[in-house]
Coordinates of C-alpha atoms and ligand atoms in Angstrom, one line a residue:
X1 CA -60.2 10.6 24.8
X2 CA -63.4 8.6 24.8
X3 CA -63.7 5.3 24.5
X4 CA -65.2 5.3 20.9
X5 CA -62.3 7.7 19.8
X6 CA -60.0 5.5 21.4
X7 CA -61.8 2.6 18.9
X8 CA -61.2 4.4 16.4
X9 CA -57.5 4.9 16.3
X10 CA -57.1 1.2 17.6
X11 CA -58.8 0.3 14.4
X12 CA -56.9 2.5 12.1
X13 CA -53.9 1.5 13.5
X14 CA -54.9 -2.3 13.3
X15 CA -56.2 -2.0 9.9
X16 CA -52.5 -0.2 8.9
X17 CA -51.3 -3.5 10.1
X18 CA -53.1 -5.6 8.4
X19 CA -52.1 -3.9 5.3
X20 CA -48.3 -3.7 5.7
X21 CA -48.3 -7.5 6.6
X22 CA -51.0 -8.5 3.9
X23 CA -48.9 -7.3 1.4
X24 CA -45.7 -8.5 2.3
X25 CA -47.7 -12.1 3.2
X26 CA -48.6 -11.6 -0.7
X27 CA -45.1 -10.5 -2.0
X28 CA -43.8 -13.3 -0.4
X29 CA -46.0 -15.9 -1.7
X30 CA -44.8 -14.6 -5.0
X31 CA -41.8 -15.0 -4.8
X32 CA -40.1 -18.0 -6.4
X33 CA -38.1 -19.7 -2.9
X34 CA -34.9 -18.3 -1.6
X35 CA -32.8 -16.2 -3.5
X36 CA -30.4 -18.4 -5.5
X37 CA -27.6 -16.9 -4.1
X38 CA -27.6 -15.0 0.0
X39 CA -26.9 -11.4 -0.3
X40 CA -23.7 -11.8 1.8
X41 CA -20.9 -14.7 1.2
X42 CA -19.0 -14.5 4.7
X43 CA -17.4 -18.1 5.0
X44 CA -16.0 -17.6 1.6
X45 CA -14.8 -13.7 2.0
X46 CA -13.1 -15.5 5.8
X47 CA -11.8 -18.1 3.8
X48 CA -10.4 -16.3 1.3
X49 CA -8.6 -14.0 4.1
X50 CA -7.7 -16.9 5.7
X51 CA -5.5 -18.2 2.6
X52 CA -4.5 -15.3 1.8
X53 CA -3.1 -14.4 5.1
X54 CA -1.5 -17.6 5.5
X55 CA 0.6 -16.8 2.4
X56 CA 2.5 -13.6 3.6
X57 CA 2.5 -15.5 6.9
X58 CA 4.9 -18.8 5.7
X59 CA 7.0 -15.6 3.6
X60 CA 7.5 -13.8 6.6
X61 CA 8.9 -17.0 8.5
X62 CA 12.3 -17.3 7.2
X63 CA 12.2 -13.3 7.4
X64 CA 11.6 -13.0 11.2
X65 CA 14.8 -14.2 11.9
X66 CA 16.5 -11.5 10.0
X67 CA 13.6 -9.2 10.8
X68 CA 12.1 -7.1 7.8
X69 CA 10.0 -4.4 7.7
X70 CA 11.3 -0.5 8.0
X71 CA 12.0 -0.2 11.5
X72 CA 14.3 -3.3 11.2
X73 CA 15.7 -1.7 8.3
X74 CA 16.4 1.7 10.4
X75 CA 17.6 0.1 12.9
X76 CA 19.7 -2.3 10.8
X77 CA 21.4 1.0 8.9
X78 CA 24.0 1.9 11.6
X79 CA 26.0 -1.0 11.2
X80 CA 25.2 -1.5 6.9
X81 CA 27.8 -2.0 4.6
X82 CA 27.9 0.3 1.7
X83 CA 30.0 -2.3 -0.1
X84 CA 27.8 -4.7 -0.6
X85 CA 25.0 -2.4 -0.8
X86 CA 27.2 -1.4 -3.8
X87 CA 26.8 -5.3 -4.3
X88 CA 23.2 -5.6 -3.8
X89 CA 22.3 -2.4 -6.3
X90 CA 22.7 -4.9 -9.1
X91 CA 19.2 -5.8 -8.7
X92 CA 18.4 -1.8 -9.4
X93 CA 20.7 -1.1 -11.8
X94 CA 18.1 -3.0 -14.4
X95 CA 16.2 -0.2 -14.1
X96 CA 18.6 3.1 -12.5
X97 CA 21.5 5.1 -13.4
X98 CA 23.1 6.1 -10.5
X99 CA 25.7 8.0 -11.6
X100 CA 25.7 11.6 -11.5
X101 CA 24.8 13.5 -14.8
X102 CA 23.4 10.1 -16.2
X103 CA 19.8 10.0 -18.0
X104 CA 16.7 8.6 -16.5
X105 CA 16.4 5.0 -17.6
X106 CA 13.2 2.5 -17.1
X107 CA 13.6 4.3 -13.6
X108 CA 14.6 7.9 -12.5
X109 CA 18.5 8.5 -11.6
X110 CA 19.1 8.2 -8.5
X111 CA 22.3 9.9 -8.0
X112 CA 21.1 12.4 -4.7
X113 CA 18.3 10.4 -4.0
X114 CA 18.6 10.5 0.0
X115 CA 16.5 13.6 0.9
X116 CA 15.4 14.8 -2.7
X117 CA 12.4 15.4 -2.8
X118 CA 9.8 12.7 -4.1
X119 CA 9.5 12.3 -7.8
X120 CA 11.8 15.3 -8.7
X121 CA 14.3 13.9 -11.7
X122 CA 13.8 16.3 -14.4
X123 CA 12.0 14.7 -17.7
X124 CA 11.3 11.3 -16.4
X125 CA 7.4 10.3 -15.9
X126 CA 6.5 9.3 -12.7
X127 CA 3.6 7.5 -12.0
X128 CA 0.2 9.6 -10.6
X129 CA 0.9 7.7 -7.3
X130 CA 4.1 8.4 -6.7
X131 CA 3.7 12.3 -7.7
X132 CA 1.2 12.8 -4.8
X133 CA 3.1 10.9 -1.9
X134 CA 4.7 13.9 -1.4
X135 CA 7.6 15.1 1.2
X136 CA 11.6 13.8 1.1
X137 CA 13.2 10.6 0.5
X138 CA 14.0 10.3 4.0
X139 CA 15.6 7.7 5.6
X140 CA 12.7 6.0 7.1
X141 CA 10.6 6.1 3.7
X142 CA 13.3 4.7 1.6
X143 CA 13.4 2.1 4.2
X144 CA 9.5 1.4 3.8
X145 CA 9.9 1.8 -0.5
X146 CA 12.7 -0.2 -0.7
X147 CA 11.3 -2.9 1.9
X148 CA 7.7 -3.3 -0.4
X149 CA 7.4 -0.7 -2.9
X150 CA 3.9 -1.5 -3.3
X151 CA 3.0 -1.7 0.1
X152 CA 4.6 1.9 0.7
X153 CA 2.9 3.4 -2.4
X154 CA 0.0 1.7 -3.9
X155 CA -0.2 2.0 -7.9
X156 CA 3.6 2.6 -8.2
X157 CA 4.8 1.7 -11.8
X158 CA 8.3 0.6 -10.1
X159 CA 7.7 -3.3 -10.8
X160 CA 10.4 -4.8 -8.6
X161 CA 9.1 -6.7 -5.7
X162 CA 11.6 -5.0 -3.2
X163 CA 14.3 -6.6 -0.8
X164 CA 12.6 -7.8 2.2
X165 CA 15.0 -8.6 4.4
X166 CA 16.2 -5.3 6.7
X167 CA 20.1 -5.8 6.5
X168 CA 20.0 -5.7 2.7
X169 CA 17.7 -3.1 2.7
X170 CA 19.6 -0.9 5.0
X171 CA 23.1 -1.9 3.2
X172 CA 21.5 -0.3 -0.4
X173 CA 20.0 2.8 1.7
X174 CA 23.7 3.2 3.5
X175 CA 25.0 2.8 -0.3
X176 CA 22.6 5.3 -1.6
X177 CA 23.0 8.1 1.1
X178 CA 26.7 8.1 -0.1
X179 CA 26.2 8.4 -4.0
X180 CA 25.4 12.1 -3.9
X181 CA 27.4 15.7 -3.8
X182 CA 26.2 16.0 -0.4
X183 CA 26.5 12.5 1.2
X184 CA 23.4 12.1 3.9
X185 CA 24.8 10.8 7.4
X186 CA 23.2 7.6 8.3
X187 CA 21.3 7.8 11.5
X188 CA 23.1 6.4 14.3
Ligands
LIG1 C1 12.0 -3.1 -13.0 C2 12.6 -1.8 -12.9 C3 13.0 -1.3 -11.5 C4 13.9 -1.9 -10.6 C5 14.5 -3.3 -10.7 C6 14.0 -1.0 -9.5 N1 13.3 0.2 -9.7 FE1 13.2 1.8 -8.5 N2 12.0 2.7 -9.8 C7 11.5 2.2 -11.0 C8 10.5 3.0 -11.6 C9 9.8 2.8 -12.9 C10 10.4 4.1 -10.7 C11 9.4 5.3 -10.8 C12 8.2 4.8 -10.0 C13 6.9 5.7 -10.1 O1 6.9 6.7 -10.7 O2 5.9 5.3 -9.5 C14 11.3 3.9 -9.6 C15 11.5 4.7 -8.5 C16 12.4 4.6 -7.5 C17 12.6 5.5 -6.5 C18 12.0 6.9 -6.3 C19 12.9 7.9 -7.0 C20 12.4 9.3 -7.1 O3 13.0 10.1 -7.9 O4 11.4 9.7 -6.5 C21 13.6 4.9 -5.6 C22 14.2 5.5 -4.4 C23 13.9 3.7 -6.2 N3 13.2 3.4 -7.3 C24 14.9 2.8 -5.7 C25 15.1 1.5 -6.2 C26 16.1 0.6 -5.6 C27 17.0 0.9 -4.4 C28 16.1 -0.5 -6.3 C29 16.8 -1.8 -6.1 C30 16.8 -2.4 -4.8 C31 15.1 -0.3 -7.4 N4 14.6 0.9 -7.3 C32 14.8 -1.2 -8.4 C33 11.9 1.0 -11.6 C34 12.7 0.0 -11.0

């Protein structure tokens, strides 16, 4: 490359440049200050998730003596009582029949619920949601339903907040497992 080759480029290149800048220099200059509001809002989004995790977090306070969640609940469901789970399904029977031969009511019966199959009661409407979590009632997932419906299956239409702590949890479960014609054995 020769020298006034070399020029050449240089001063395509430069002149390139001088175009890209001069026009954002321009576009700039017309623009009416800074935006009015920044294209991103971090503090506030922290903030937000800040309060909003400080929430659960005072809940979960009283709770962590009693442990939740559904690995307490499993491991809370070889000593529950079936009695008062018996007790406890009070709160459900707003919604559930759980006697056998019984109609849906707001909620499916649940007479046989331990291992049936997910969203199976003949003629009652489950939501989509619940339709395409697929698999068994196992043991474990009624633990994580019954512990926070919502949290187990986003877009459930079972509007009941749950029973967060394990040992009630696990005393409905060990009442559930025996309302059915083959009673499930709780896990030891
Ligand atoms: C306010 C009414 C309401 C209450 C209270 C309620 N449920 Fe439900 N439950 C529903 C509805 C509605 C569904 C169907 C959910 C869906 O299709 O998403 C359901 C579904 C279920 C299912 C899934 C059954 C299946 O056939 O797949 C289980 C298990 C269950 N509930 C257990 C309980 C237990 C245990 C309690 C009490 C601790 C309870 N529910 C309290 C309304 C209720």
């Amino acid at each position: 490359m020769d020298s006034f080759e070399f020029t050449k480029i240089a001063g395509a290149v430069l002149s390139a440049l001088l175009l890209i800048f001069g026009t954002r220099v321009l576009i700039e200059a017309r623009m009416p200050g800074p935006p009015a509001t920044p294209g991103f809002t971090l503090p506030a989004a922290q903030a937000d998730a800040g309060g909003g995790a400080a929430k659960p977090a005072e809940g979960a306070a009283p709770a962590a003596d009693a442990a939740s969640g559904p690995a307490a609940v499993l491991a809370d469901l070889s000593k529950a009582s079936a009695d008062n789970g018996k007790a406890l399904f009070s709160k459900c029977k707003a919604c559930h029949n759980i006697e056998k031969g019984k109609p849906k009511a707001v909620g499916p019966n649940l007479w046989g619920v331990v291992n049936r199959p997910k969203a199976s009661f003949e003629g009652f409407e489950y939501s989509p949601a619940m339709k395409e979590k697929g698999g068994n009632w196992t043991f474990e997932d009624l633990a994580a339903f019954i512990s926070n419906p919502k949290g187990f299956i986003p877009g459930t239409k079972m509007v009941f907040n749950g029973l967060p702590g394990a040992t009630d949890a696990a005393d409905v479960i060990a009442y559930l497992a025996g309302q059915s014609d083959t009673p499930a054995e709780l896990p030891k």
